[in-house]
Short mmCIF file of N, CA, C and O in Angstrom, two decimals:
data_model
loop_
_atom_site.label_atom_id
_atom_site.label_comp_id
_atom_site.label_asym_id
_atom_site.label_seq_id
_atom_site.Cartn_x
_atom_site.Cartn_y
_atom_site.Cartn_z
N MET A 11 -2.47 2.21 8.47
CA MET A 11 -1.68 1.07 8.85
C MET A 11 -0.52 0.92 6.99
O MET A 11 -1.63 1.50 6.61
N VAL A 12 0.96 0.82 7.65
CA VAL A 12 1.25 0.24 6.04
C VAL A 12 1.55 -0.98 5.87
O VAL A 12 2.01 -1.55 6.60
N LEU A 13 0.72 -0.92 4.59
CA LEU A 13 1.38 -2.04 3.70
C LEU A 13 2.21 -2.53 2.65
O LEU A 13 2.34 -1.62 2.09
N ILE A 14 3.73 -3.66 3.29
CA ILE A 14 5.00 -2.89 2.22
C ILE A 14 4.96 -4.45 1.95
O ILE A 14 5.46 -5.41 2.58
N PRO A 15 5.49 -4.69 0.96
CA PRO A 15 6.55 -5.64 0.10
C PRO A 15 7.48 -5.82 0.97
O PRO A 15 8.13 -5.16 0.99
N ALA A 16 7.99 -7.52 1.58
CA ALA A 16 8.85 -7.56 1.96
C ALA A 16 10.05 -6.91 1.51
O ALA A 16 11.17 -6.12 1.80
N ASP A 17 10.10 -7.23 -0.12
CA ASP A 17 11.48 -7.42 -0.83
C ASP A 17 11.41 -5.72 -0.89
O ASP A 17 13.11 -5.01 -0.38
N ILE A 18 11.03 -4.32 -0.46
CA ILE A 18 10.53 -3.26 -0.57
C ILE A 18 11.13 -2.56 0.87
O ILE A 18 11.90 -2.04 1.20
N ARG A 19 10.77 -3.57 1.64
CA ARG A 19 10.81 -3.02 3.41
C ARG A 19 12.07 -3.57 3.62
O ARG A 19 12.58 -2.61 4.38
N ASN A 20 12.82 -4.30 2.74
CA ASN A 20 14.19 -4.22 3.36
C ASN A 20 15.42 -4.01 3.05
O ASN A 20 16.22 -3.15 3.37
N ASN A 21 14.71 -2.46 2.12
CA ASN A 21 15.46 -1.08 1.39
C ASN A 21 15.31 0.01 2.36
O ASN A 21 16.14 0.96 1.85
N CYS A 22 14.58 -0.02 3.35
CA CYS A 22 14.89 1.36 3.97
C CYS A 22 14.27 1.06 5.40
O CYS A 22 13.62 -0.29 5.99
N THR A 23 13.96 2.32 6.31
CA THR A 23 14.01 1.68 7.86
C THR A 23 12.12 2.17 7.93
O THR A 23 11.53 2.81 7.25
N ASP A 24 11.73 1.60 9.22
CA ASP A 24 10.12 2.41 9.12
C ASP A 24 10.46 3.63 9.25
O ASP A 24 9.36 4.14 9.05
N SER A 25 10.98 3.88 10.28
CA SER A 25 10.94 5.44 10.91
C SER A 25 11.51 6.42 9.08
O SER A 25 10.59 7.41 8.85
N GLU A 26 12.05 6.00 8.49
CA GLU A 26 12.23 6.54 7.25
C GLU A 26 11.12 6.43 6.56
O GLU A 26 10.40 7.36 5.89
N LEU A 27 10.18 5.43 6.49
CA LEU A 27 8.87 4.99 6.12
C LEU A 27 8.19 5.86 6.55
O LEU A 27 6.66 6.50 5.43
N ALA A 28 8.24 5.53 7.89
CA ALA A 28 6.98 6.47 8.08
C ALA A 28 6.75 8.33 8.59
O ALA A 28 6.10 8.85 7.82
N GLY A 29 8.31 8.52 8.33
CA GLY A 29 8.77 10.02 7.73
C GLY A 29 8.03 10.08 6.15
O GLY A 29 7.09 11.29 5.95
N ARG A 30 8.06 9.50 6.05
CA ARG A 30 7.89 9.94 3.95
C ARG A 30 6.88 9.72 3.66
O ARG A 30 5.72 10.73 3.12
N ILE A 31 5.49 8.94 4.41
CA ILE A 31 4.25 8.77 4.32
C ILE A 31 3.58 10.21 5.17
O ILE A 31 2.61 10.62 4.28
N GLU A 32 4.39 10.75 6.04
CA GLU A 32 4.05 11.70 6.34
C GLU A 32 4.35 12.89 6.35
O GLU A 32 3.60 14.00 5.61
N THR A 33 5.20 13.52 5.50
CA THR A 33 5.50 14.31 4.26
C THR A 33 5.13 14.87 3.15
O THR A 33 4.49 15.44 2.52
N ASP A 34 4.47 13.15 2.42
CA ASP A 34 4.49 12.86 1.07
C ASP A 34 2.49 13.04 0.83
O ASP A 34 1.97 13.63 0.29
N LEU A 35 2.18 12.17 2.52
CA LEU A 35 0.88 12.08 1.91
C LEU A 35 -0.28 12.56 3.10
O LEU A 35 -0.99 12.84 2.92
N GLY A 36 0.69 13.02 3.96
CA GLY A 36 0.18 14.05 5.09
C GLY A 36 -0.79 12.89 6.14
O GLY A 36 -1.22 13.22 7.06
N MET A 37 -0.25 11.50 6.11
CA MET A 37 -0.88 10.70 7.22
C MET A 37 -0.05 10.36 8.30
O MET A 37 1.37 10.04 7.84
N SER A 38 -0.70 9.91 9.51
CA SER A 38 0.63 9.41 10.59
C SER A 38 0.34 7.64 10.21
O SER A 38 -0.87 7.36 9.79
N THR A 39 1.74 7.13 10.98
CA THR A 39 1.99 5.44 10.85
C THR A 39 1.36 4.76 12.23
O THR A 39 2.30 5.47 12.83
N ALA A 40 0.52 4.54 12.12
CA ALA A 40 -0.08 3.52 13.00
C ALA A 40 0.84 2.14 13.14
O ALA A 40 1.56 1.80 14.90
N GLU A 41 0.91 1.59 12.38
CA GLU A 41 1.77 0.24 12.20
C GLU A 41 2.20 -0.29 10.59
O GLU A 41 2.19 0.50 9.70
N ILE A 42 3.51 -0.67 10.69
CA ILE A 42 3.26 -1.00 8.85
C ILE A 42 4.20 -2.96 9.40
O ILE A 42 4.46 -3.48 10.11
N PHE A 43 3.24 -3.24 8.35
CA PHE A 43 3.31 -4.73 8.08
C PHE A 43 3.80 -4.83 6.88
O PHE A 43 3.78 -4.12 5.67
N SER A 44 4.85 -5.86 6.73
CA SER A 44 5.44 -6.80 5.91
C SER A 44 4.38 -7.69 4.90
O SER A 44 3.57 -8.24 5.43
N VAL A 45 3.89 -7.87 3.54
CA VAL A 45 2.96 -8.16 3.12
C VAL A 45 3.59 -9.34 1.84
O VAL A 45 4.58 -9.05 1.76
N GLU A 46 3.15 -10.31 1.87
CA GLU A 46 3.93 -11.29 1.13
C GLU A 46 2.43 -11.33 0.09
O GLU A 46 2.40 -12.37 -0.94
N ILE A 47 1.28 -10.28 -0.45
CA ILE A 47 0.30 -10.58 -1.29
C ILE A 47 -0.50 -11.57 -1.47
O ILE A 47 -0.39 -12.62 -2.48
N ASP A 48 -0.66 -12.29 0.02
CA ASP A 48 -1.65 -13.67 0.26
C ASP A 48 -2.60 -12.97 1.03
O ASP A 48 -2.61 -12.79 1.90
N ILE A 49 -3.94 -12.65 0.60
CA ILE A 49 -5.06 -12.38 1.20
C ILE A 49 -4.96 -13.10 2.33
O ILE A 49 -5.12 -12.19 3.43
N ASP A 50 -5.32 -14.14 2.68
CA ASP A 50 -5.43 -14.39 3.88
C ASP A 50 -4.04 -14.19 5.10
O ASP A 50 -4.52 -13.87 6.00
N GLU A 51 -3.52 -14.33 4.72
CA GLU A 51 -1.79 -14.14 5.26
C GLU A 51 -1.22 -12.57 5.68
O GLU A 51 -1.81 -12.16 7.21
N ASP A 52 -1.88 -12.02 4.31
CA ASP A 52 -2.00 -10.68 4.95
C ASP A 52 -2.94 -9.39 5.66
O ASP A 52 -2.52 -8.89 6.16
N THR A 53 -4.71 -10.31 5.77
CA THR A 53 -5.45 -9.69 6.28
C THR A 53 -5.23 -10.41 7.81
O THR A 53 -5.54 -9.80 8.69
N ALA A 54 -4.94 -11.68 8.34
CA ALA A 54 -4.48 -12.05 9.11
C ALA A 54 -3.54 -10.99 10.72
O ALA A 54 -4.09 -10.65 11.51
N HIS A 55 -2.28 -10.42 9.73
CA HIS A 55 -1.46 -9.37 10.29
C HIS A 55 -2.26 -7.94 10.98
O HIS A 55 -2.24 -7.76 11.61
N LEU A 56 -3.60 -7.94 9.68
CA LEU A 56 -4.19 -6.35 9.85
C LEU A 56 -4.97 -6.76 10.79
O LEU A 56 -5.05 -5.85 12.43
N HIS A 57 -5.62 -8.24 11.62
CA HIS A 57 -6.35 -7.80 12.22
C HIS A 57 -6.22 -8.51 13.67
O HIS A 57 -6.54 -8.70 14.97
N ARG A 58 -4.43 -8.66 13.84
CA ARG A 58 -3.89 -9.39 14.59
C ARG A 58 -2.88 -7.74 15.35
O ARG A 58 -2.75 -8.31 16.80
N GLY A 59 -2.69 -7.30 14.51
CA GLY A 59 -1.79 -5.59 15.31
C GLY A 59 -2.27 -5.38 16.38
O GLY A 59 -4.08 -5.15 16.37
N PRO A 60 -2.13 -4.58 17.05
CA PRO A 60 -2.50 -3.75 18.12
C PRO A 60 -3.40 -2.76 17.84
O PRO A 60 -3.84 -2.78 19.18
N ASN A 61 -3.28 -2.04 16.97
CA ASN A 61 -3.32 -0.58 16.38
C ASN A 61 -4.55 -1.19 16.06
O ASN A 61 -5.12 -0.15 15.49
N GLN A 62 -5.35 -2.42 15.64
CA GLN A 62 -6.13 -2.65 14.40
C GLN A 62 -7.52 -1.64 15.22
O GLN A 62 -7.94 -1.39 16.38
N PRO A 63 -8.41 -1.37 14.36
CA PRO A 63 -9.53 -0.81 14.22
C PRO A 63 -10.71 -1.04 14.89
O PRO A 63 -10.87 -0.72 15.75
N GLU A 64 -10.78 -2.28 15.12
CA GLU A 64 -11.32 -2.80 15.90
C GLU A 64 -10.64 -2.53 17.52
O GLU A 64 -11.72 -3.35 18.55
N LYS A 65 -9.86 -2.51 17.87
CA LYS A 65 -9.09 -2.39 19.36
C LYS A 65 -8.97 -0.83 19.26
O LYS A 65 -9.52 -0.80 20.23
N THR A 66 -8.83 -0.27 18.25
CA THR A 66 -8.77 1.06 18.65
C THR A 66 -10.36 2.22 18.63
O THR A 66 -10.06 3.44 19.32
N ASN A 67 -10.93 1.42 18.42
CA ASN A 67 -12.65 2.15 17.70
C ASN A 67 -11.90 3.39 17.22
O ASN A 67 -12.70 4.53 16.80
N ALA A 68 -10.59 3.16 15.92
CA ALA A 68 -10.06 4.76 15.55
C ALA A 68 -10.47 4.47 13.89
O ALA A 68 -10.79 3.20 13.13
N ALA A 69 -10.71 5.85 12.76
CA ALA A 69 -10.60 5.59 11.95
C ALA A 69 -9.43 5.51 11.24
O ALA A 69 -8.63 5.79 11.64
N TYR A 70 -9.81 5.16 10.10
CA TYR A 70 -8.08 4.67 9.32
C TYR A 70 -7.66 4.62 8.10
O TYR A 70 -9.00 4.23 7.12
N ARG A 71 -6.91 4.48 7.41
CA ARG A 71 -6.67 3.96 6.13
C ARG A 71 -5.51 3.40 5.89
O ARG A 71 -4.88 3.18 6.43
N ILE A 72 -5.48 2.34 4.60
CA ILE A 72 -4.35 1.60 4.93
C ILE A 72 -3.53 2.14 3.32
O ILE A 72 -4.28 2.27 2.15
N VAL A 73 -2.27 2.35 3.82
CA VAL A 73 -1.39 2.55 2.85
C VAL A 73 -0.27 1.39 2.35
O VAL A 73 0.35 0.74 2.96
N ILE A 74 -0.55 0.93 1.23
CA ILE A 74 -0.41 -0.05 0.10
C ILE A 74 1.37 0.38 -0.32
O ILE A 74 0.55 1.42 -1.88
N ILE A 75 2.76 0.55 -0.32
CA ILE A 75 3.40 0.44 -0.58
C ILE A 75 3.75 -0.52 -2.33
O ILE A 75 3.62 -1.32 -1.62
N MET A 76 3.96 0.46 -3.64
CA MET A 76 4.21 -0.41 -4.74
C MET A 76 4.93 0.39 -5.64
O MET A 76 5.14 0.91 -5.94
N GLU A 77 5.71 -0.87 -6.02
CA GLU A 77 6.65 -0.41 -7.14
C GLU A 77 6.31 0.25 -8.52
O GLU A 77 5.63 -0.92 -9.11
N ALA A 78 5.84 1.61 -8.76
CA ALA A 78 5.17 1.31 -9.90
C ALA A 78 5.54 1.03 -11.10
O ALA A 78 4.95 1.31 -12.23
N TRP A 79 7.02 0.75 -11.07
CA TRP A 79 7.34 0.42 -12.55
C TRP A 79 7.78 -0.68 -12.90
O TRP A 79 7.21 -1.67 -13.59
N GLN A 80 6.96 -1.81 -12.00
CA GLN A 80 6.64 -2.94 -12.10
C GLN A 80 4.90 -2.97 -12.00
O GLN A 80 3.93 -2.90 -11.30
N PRO A 81 4.42 -3.66 -13.35
CA PRO A 81 2.76 -2.69 -13.31
C PRO A 81 2.41 -3.99 -12.87
O PRO A 81 2.39 -4.73 -12.56
N PRO A 82 1.01 -2.96 -12.85
CA PRO A 82 -0.02 -4.17 -11.85
C PRO A 82 -0.80 -5.22 -12.26
O PRO A 82 -1.72 -5.65 -13.05
N ILE A 83 0.09 -6.01 -12.09
CA ILE A 83 -0.55 -7.90 -12.88
C ILE A 83 -1.84 -8.27 -12.13
O ILE A 83 -1.98 -7.80 -11.18
N ARG A 84 -2.13 -9.47 -13.16
CA ARG A 84 -3.55 -9.53 -12.47
C ARG A 84 -3.58 -10.00 -11.27
O ARG A 84 -4.70 -10.08 -10.23
N GLU A 85 -2.37 -10.57 -10.75
CA GLU A 85 -2.02 -10.88 -9.24
C GLU A 85 -2.30 -10.52 -8.25
O GLU A 85 -3.13 -10.21 -6.92
N THR A 86 -1.43 -9.05 -8.12
CA THR A 86 -1.66 -7.66 -7.46
C THR A 86 -3.41 -7.47 -7.83
O THR A 86 -3.83 -6.69 -6.49
N LEU A 87 -3.91 -7.36 -8.35
CA LEU A 87 -4.95 -6.56 -8.77
C LEU A 87 -5.93 -7.49 -7.46
O LEU A 87 -7.27 -6.97 -7.29
N ASN A 88 -6.25 -8.70 -8.03
CA ASN A 88 -6.60 -9.77 -7.28
C ASN A 88 -6.64 -9.37 -5.82
O ASN A 88 -7.49 -9.46 -4.89
N TRP A 89 -5.66 -9.38 -5.57
CA TRP A 89 -5.42 -9.23 -3.78
C TRP A 89 -5.60 -7.76 -3.38
O TRP A 89 -6.38 -8.07 -2.51
N LEU A 90 -5.44 -7.01 -4.02
CA LEU A 90 -6.20 -5.81 -4.02
C LEU A 90 -7.73 -5.66 -3.66
O LEU A 90 -7.81 -5.30 -2.62
N ARG A 91 -8.65 -6.44 -4.39
CA ARG A 91 -9.89 -6.81 -4.61
C ARG A 91 -10.30 -7.33 -3.52
O ARG A 91 -11.47 -7.07 -2.60
N GLY A 92 -9.15 -8.40 -3.26
CA GLY A 92 -9.80 -9.44 -1.88
C GLY A 92 -9.33 -8.47 -0.15
O GLY A 92 -10.30 -8.91 0.24
N MET A 93 -8.79 -8.18 -0.66
CA MET A 93 -8.33 -7.16 0.91
C MET A 93 -9.05 -5.59 0.75
O MET A 93 -9.54 -6.31 1.99
N ARG A 94 -9.96 -5.65 0.35
CA ARG A 94 -10.81 -4.72 0.25
C ARG A 94 -12.10 -5.85 0.52
O ARG A 94 -13.11 -4.82 1.45
N ARG A 95 -12.59 -6.77 0.06
CA ARG A 95 -13.54 -7.87 1.09
C ARG A 95 -13.18 -7.74 2.11
O ARG A 95 -14.80 -7.87 2.66
N ARG A 96 -11.89 -7.54 3.22
CA ARG A 96 -11.93 -8.25 4.02
C ARG A 96 -12.23 -6.74 4.91
O ARG A 96 -11.49 -7.28 5.88
N LEU A 97 -11.94 -6.03 4.38
CA LEU A 97 -11.90 -4.68 5.31
C LEU A 97 -13.04 -3.74 4.91
O LEU A 97 -14.32 -4.47 4.26
N THR A 98 -13.61 -3.47 6.32
CA THR A 98 -15.04 -2.36 6.08
C THR A 98 -15.26 -1.65 5.06
O THR A 98 -13.85 -1.02 4.23
N GLN A 99 -16.30 -0.92 4.70
CA GLN A 99 -16.12 -0.74 2.94
C GLN A 99 -15.79 0.44 3.14
O GLN A 99 -15.56 0.80 1.92
N ASN A 100 -15.96 1.21 4.01
CA ASN A 100 -15.58 2.62 3.98
C ASN A 100 -14.24 2.56 4.43
O ASN A 100 -13.78 4.15 4.46
N THR A 101 -13.10 1.85 4.33
CA THR A 101 -11.66 2.05 4.53
C THR A 101 -10.96 2.52 3.38
O THR A 101 -11.41 1.70 2.89
N GLY A 102 -10.40 3.85 3.51
CA GLY A 102 -9.52 4.56 2.36
C GLY A 102 -8.30 3.89 2.58
O GLY A 102 -7.39 2.69 3.30
N MET A 103 -8.24 2.85 1.30
CA MET A 103 -6.62 2.19 0.32
C MET A 103 -6.03 3.46 -0.53
O MET A 103 -6.43 3.55 -1.24
N VAL A 104 -4.91 3.61 -0.11
CA VAL A 104 -4.24 4.73 -0.88
C VAL A 104 -2.74 3.64 -1.24
O VAL A 104 -2.14 2.97 -0.49
N ILE A 105 -2.76 3.39 -2.71
CA ILE A 105 -1.78 3.28 -3.07
C ILE A 105 -0.55 4.06 -3.56
O ILE A 105 -1.11 4.90 -4.19
N ALA A 106 0.33 3.91 -2.45
CA ALA A 106 1.75 4.58 -2.81
C ALA A 106 2.60 4.02 -3.48
O ALA A 106 3.22 2.92 -3.48
N LEU A 107 3.09 4.95 -4.67
CA LEU A 107 3.82 4.30 -5.79
C LEU A 107 5.14 4.99 -5.53
O LEU A 107 5.52 6.11 -5.25
N VAL A 108 6.21 4.02 -5.49
CA VAL A 108 7.67 4.43 -5.52
C VAL A 108 8.27 4.31 -7.03
O VAL A 108 7.54 3.47 -7.64
N GLY A 109 9.21 4.95 -7.69
CA GLY A 109 9.81 4.78 -8.56
C GLY A 109 11.02 3.29 -8.64
O GLY A 109 10.92 2.84 -7.52
N LYS A 110 11.55 3.27 -9.56
CA LYS A 110 13.04 2.52 -8.91
C LYS A 110 13.73 2.98 -8.52
O LYS A 110 14.05 4.00 -8.87
N PRO A 111 13.97 2.10 -7.78
CA PRO A 111 15.40 2.42 -6.60
C PRO A 111 16.26 2.90 -7.39
O PRO A 111 16.68 2.52 -8.06
N SER A 112 17.49 4.19 -6.36
CA SER A 112 18.35 4.61 -7.29
C SER A 112 19.15 3.69 -5.51
O SER A 112 19.01 3.22 -4.91
N LYS A 113 20.53 4.00 -5.58
CA LYS A 113 21.01 3.29 -5.16
C LYS A 113 21.23 4.21 -3.55
O LYS A 113 21.90 3.50 -2.36
N ASP A 114 20.75 5.44 -3.47
CA ASP A 114 20.79 5.95 -2.14
C ASP A 114 19.22 5.87 -1.36
O ASP A 114 19.08 5.96 -0.23
N THR A 115 18.25 5.38 -2.09
CA THR A 115 17.08 5.44 -1.53
C THR A 115 16.15 4.65 -2.58
O THR A 115 15.89 4.48 -3.91
N ILE A 116 15.04 4.69 -1.91
CA ILE A 116 13.61 3.64 -2.97
C ILE A 116 12.45 4.41 -2.99
O ILE A 116 11.80 4.17 -4.05
N PHE A 117 13.19 5.67 -2.50
CA PHE A 117 11.95 6.80 -2.67
C PHE A 117 11.58 7.88 -3.75
O PHE A 117 12.30 8.68 -3.52
N THR A 118 12.02 7.31 -4.61
CA THR A 118 11.92 7.89 -5.68
C THR A 118 10.98 8.19 -6.42
O THR A 118 10.59 7.46 -6.60
N PRO A 119 11.09 9.05 -7.22
CA PRO A 119 9.48 9.29 -8.27
C PRO A 119 9.12 8.72 -9.23
O PRO A 119 10.48 7.78 -9.73
N PRO A 120 7.87 8.26 -8.84
CA PRO A 120 7.20 7.37 -10.34
C PRO A 120 7.12 7.91 -11.51
O PRO A 120 7.33 8.84 -11.84
N ALA A 121 7.39 7.28 -12.90
CA ALA A 121 7.81 8.15 -13.97
C ALA A 121 6.20 8.08 -14.32
O ALA A 121 5.48 6.95 -13.96
N ASP A 122 5.68 9.31 -14.80
CA ASP A 122 4.43 9.94 -14.77
C ASP A 122 3.84 8.67 -16.18
O ASP A 122 2.61 8.34 -15.42
N ALA A 123 4.39 7.84 -16.95
CA ALA A 123 3.78 6.87 -17.65
C ALA A 123 3.71 4.91 -16.87
O ALA A 123 2.36 4.78 -16.90
N ASP A 124 4.32 4.55 -15.85
CA ASP A 124 4.44 4.37 -15.18
C ASP A 124 2.93 4.21 -14.28
O ASP A 124 1.89 3.73 -13.64
N GLN A 125 2.48 5.57 -13.31
CA GLN A 125 1.59 6.17 -12.50
C GLN A 125 0.93 6.14 -13.42
O GLN A 125 -0.79 6.05 -12.95
N SER A 126 0.65 6.46 -14.56
CA SER A 126 -1.18 6.50 -15.23
C SER A 126 -1.69 4.96 -15.64
O SER A 126 -2.39 4.98 -15.42
N ILE A 127 -0.38 4.43 -15.47
CA ILE A 127 -1.33 2.51 -16.04
C ILE A 127 -1.75 2.25 -14.67
O ILE A 127 -2.43 1.72 -14.75
N TRP A 128 -0.72 2.32 -13.42
CA TRP A 128 -1.67 2.31 -12.27
C TRP A 128 -2.91 2.51 -11.87
O TRP A 128 -3.93 2.02 -11.59
N GLN A 129 -3.00 4.04 -12.81
CA GLN A 129 -4.19 4.99 -12.10
C GLN A 129 -4.92 4.35 -13.32
O GLN A 129 -6.42 3.97 -12.78
N GLN A 130 -5.19 3.47 -14.31
CA GLN A 130 -5.98 2.96 -15.30
C GLN A 130 -6.25 1.94 -13.81
O GLN A 130 -7.85 1.42 -14.74
N ALA A 131 -5.59 0.78 -14.04
CA ALA A 131 -5.91 -0.28 -13.18
C ALA A 131 -6.68 -0.36 -12.49
O ALA A 131 -7.81 -0.80 -12.01
N ILE A 132 -6.26 0.54 -10.96
CA ILE A 132 -7.10 0.92 -10.20
C ILE A 132 -8.41 1.61 -10.50
O ILE A 132 -9.79 1.35 -9.75
N GLU A 133 -8.70 2.48 -11.56
CA GLU A 133 -9.73 3.35 -11.52
C GLU A 133 -10.40 2.34 -12.37
O GLU A 133 -12.18 2.35 -11.82
N ALA A 134 -10.33 0.76 -12.56
CA ALA A 134 -11.07 0.00 -13.42
C ALA A 134 -11.83 -0.81 -12.29
O ALA A 134 -12.24 -1.57 -12.40
N ILE A 135 -10.91 -0.53 -11.32
CA ILE A 135 -11.63 -1.51 -9.94
C ILE A 135 -13.14 -1.31 -9.32
O ILE A 135 -13.96 -1.81 -9.23
N GLY A 136 -13.00 0.29 -9.56
CA GLY A 136 -14.77 1.10 -9.88
C GLY A 136 -15.03 1.34 -8.17
O GLY A 136 -15.76 1.06 -7.38
N ASP A 137 -13.89 1.58 -7.29
CA ASP A 137 -13.41 1.64 -5.85
C ASP A 137 -13.56 2.99 -5.24
O ASP A 137 -12.17 3.66 -5.39
N ALA A 138 -14.46 4.07 -5.22
CA ALA A 138 -14.56 5.32 -3.85
C ALA A 138 -13.26 4.99 -3.09
O ALA A 138 -12.69 6.59 -3.06
N TYR A 139 -12.91 4.30 -2.18
CA TYR A 139 -12.78 4.27 -1.25
C TYR A 139 -10.63 3.93 -1.62
O TYR A 139 -9.98 3.92 -0.62
N LEU A 140 -10.82 3.22 -3.11
CA LEU A 140 -9.18 3.12 -3.58
C LEU A 140 -8.87 4.35 -4.18
O LEU A 140 -9.29 4.95 -5.27
N ARG A 141 -6.99 4.96 -3.90
CA ARG A 141 -6.32 5.62 -5.11
C ARG A 141 -5.19 5.88 -4.70
O ARG A 141 -4.61 5.31 -3.76
N VAL A 142 -4.46 5.94 -6.32
CA VAL A 142 -3.11 6.26 -6.08
C VAL A 142 -2.46 7.64 -6.00
O VAL A 142 -3.32 8.93 -6.04
N GLU A 143 -1.57 7.15 -5.00
CA GLU A 143 -1.03 8.41 -4.89
C GLU A 143 0.83 8.33 -5.23
O GLU A 143 0.87 7.25 -5.36
N ARG A 144 1.43 9.55 -4.99
CA ARG A 144 3.27 9.51 -5.06
C ARG A 144 3.89 9.25 -4.10
O ARG A 144 3.10 10.16 -3.46
N LEU A 145 4.82 8.76 -4.14
CA LEU A 145 5.36 8.44 -3.08
C LEU A 145 6.83 8.99 -3.48
O LEU A 145 7.42 8.10 -4.27
N GLY A 146 8.06 9.68 -2.98
CA GLY A 146 9.01 9.82 -3.17
C GLY A 146 9.15 11.14 -3.93
O GLY A 146 10.49 10.90 -4.60
N ASP A 147 8.57 12.36 -4.45
CA ASP A 147 8.59 13.03 -5.38
C ASP A 147 10.01 13.95 -4.20
O ASP A 147 9.67 13.89 -3.17
#
């Protein structure tokens, strides 16, 4: 399942996003949800979706698209912690980082320094099922 902020989603098609996730991360996409970085609203979307794990009995990962050039502020980190609390403990969460968008695509590689900042912030959360990946290489 892919969670993507609405402002990023407006700049790509769902098929383009699914293709990029398959190519760069080796994962297939069951559903794509726009998120508002609101724990209650965003987890409600996950639990209403037709492909939710409770309905399909399948193992899954959550891929969360984030712009690497925008540092992980406290609000975002609190949202990630809140999402974790509302998912099963061993649900994998992948923060897929994109760089600054170009006029042709949002899937530009993140700068190494930006990715490092995200990596440090995510590691500080201390969750073995939460990791950072590059999207857009």
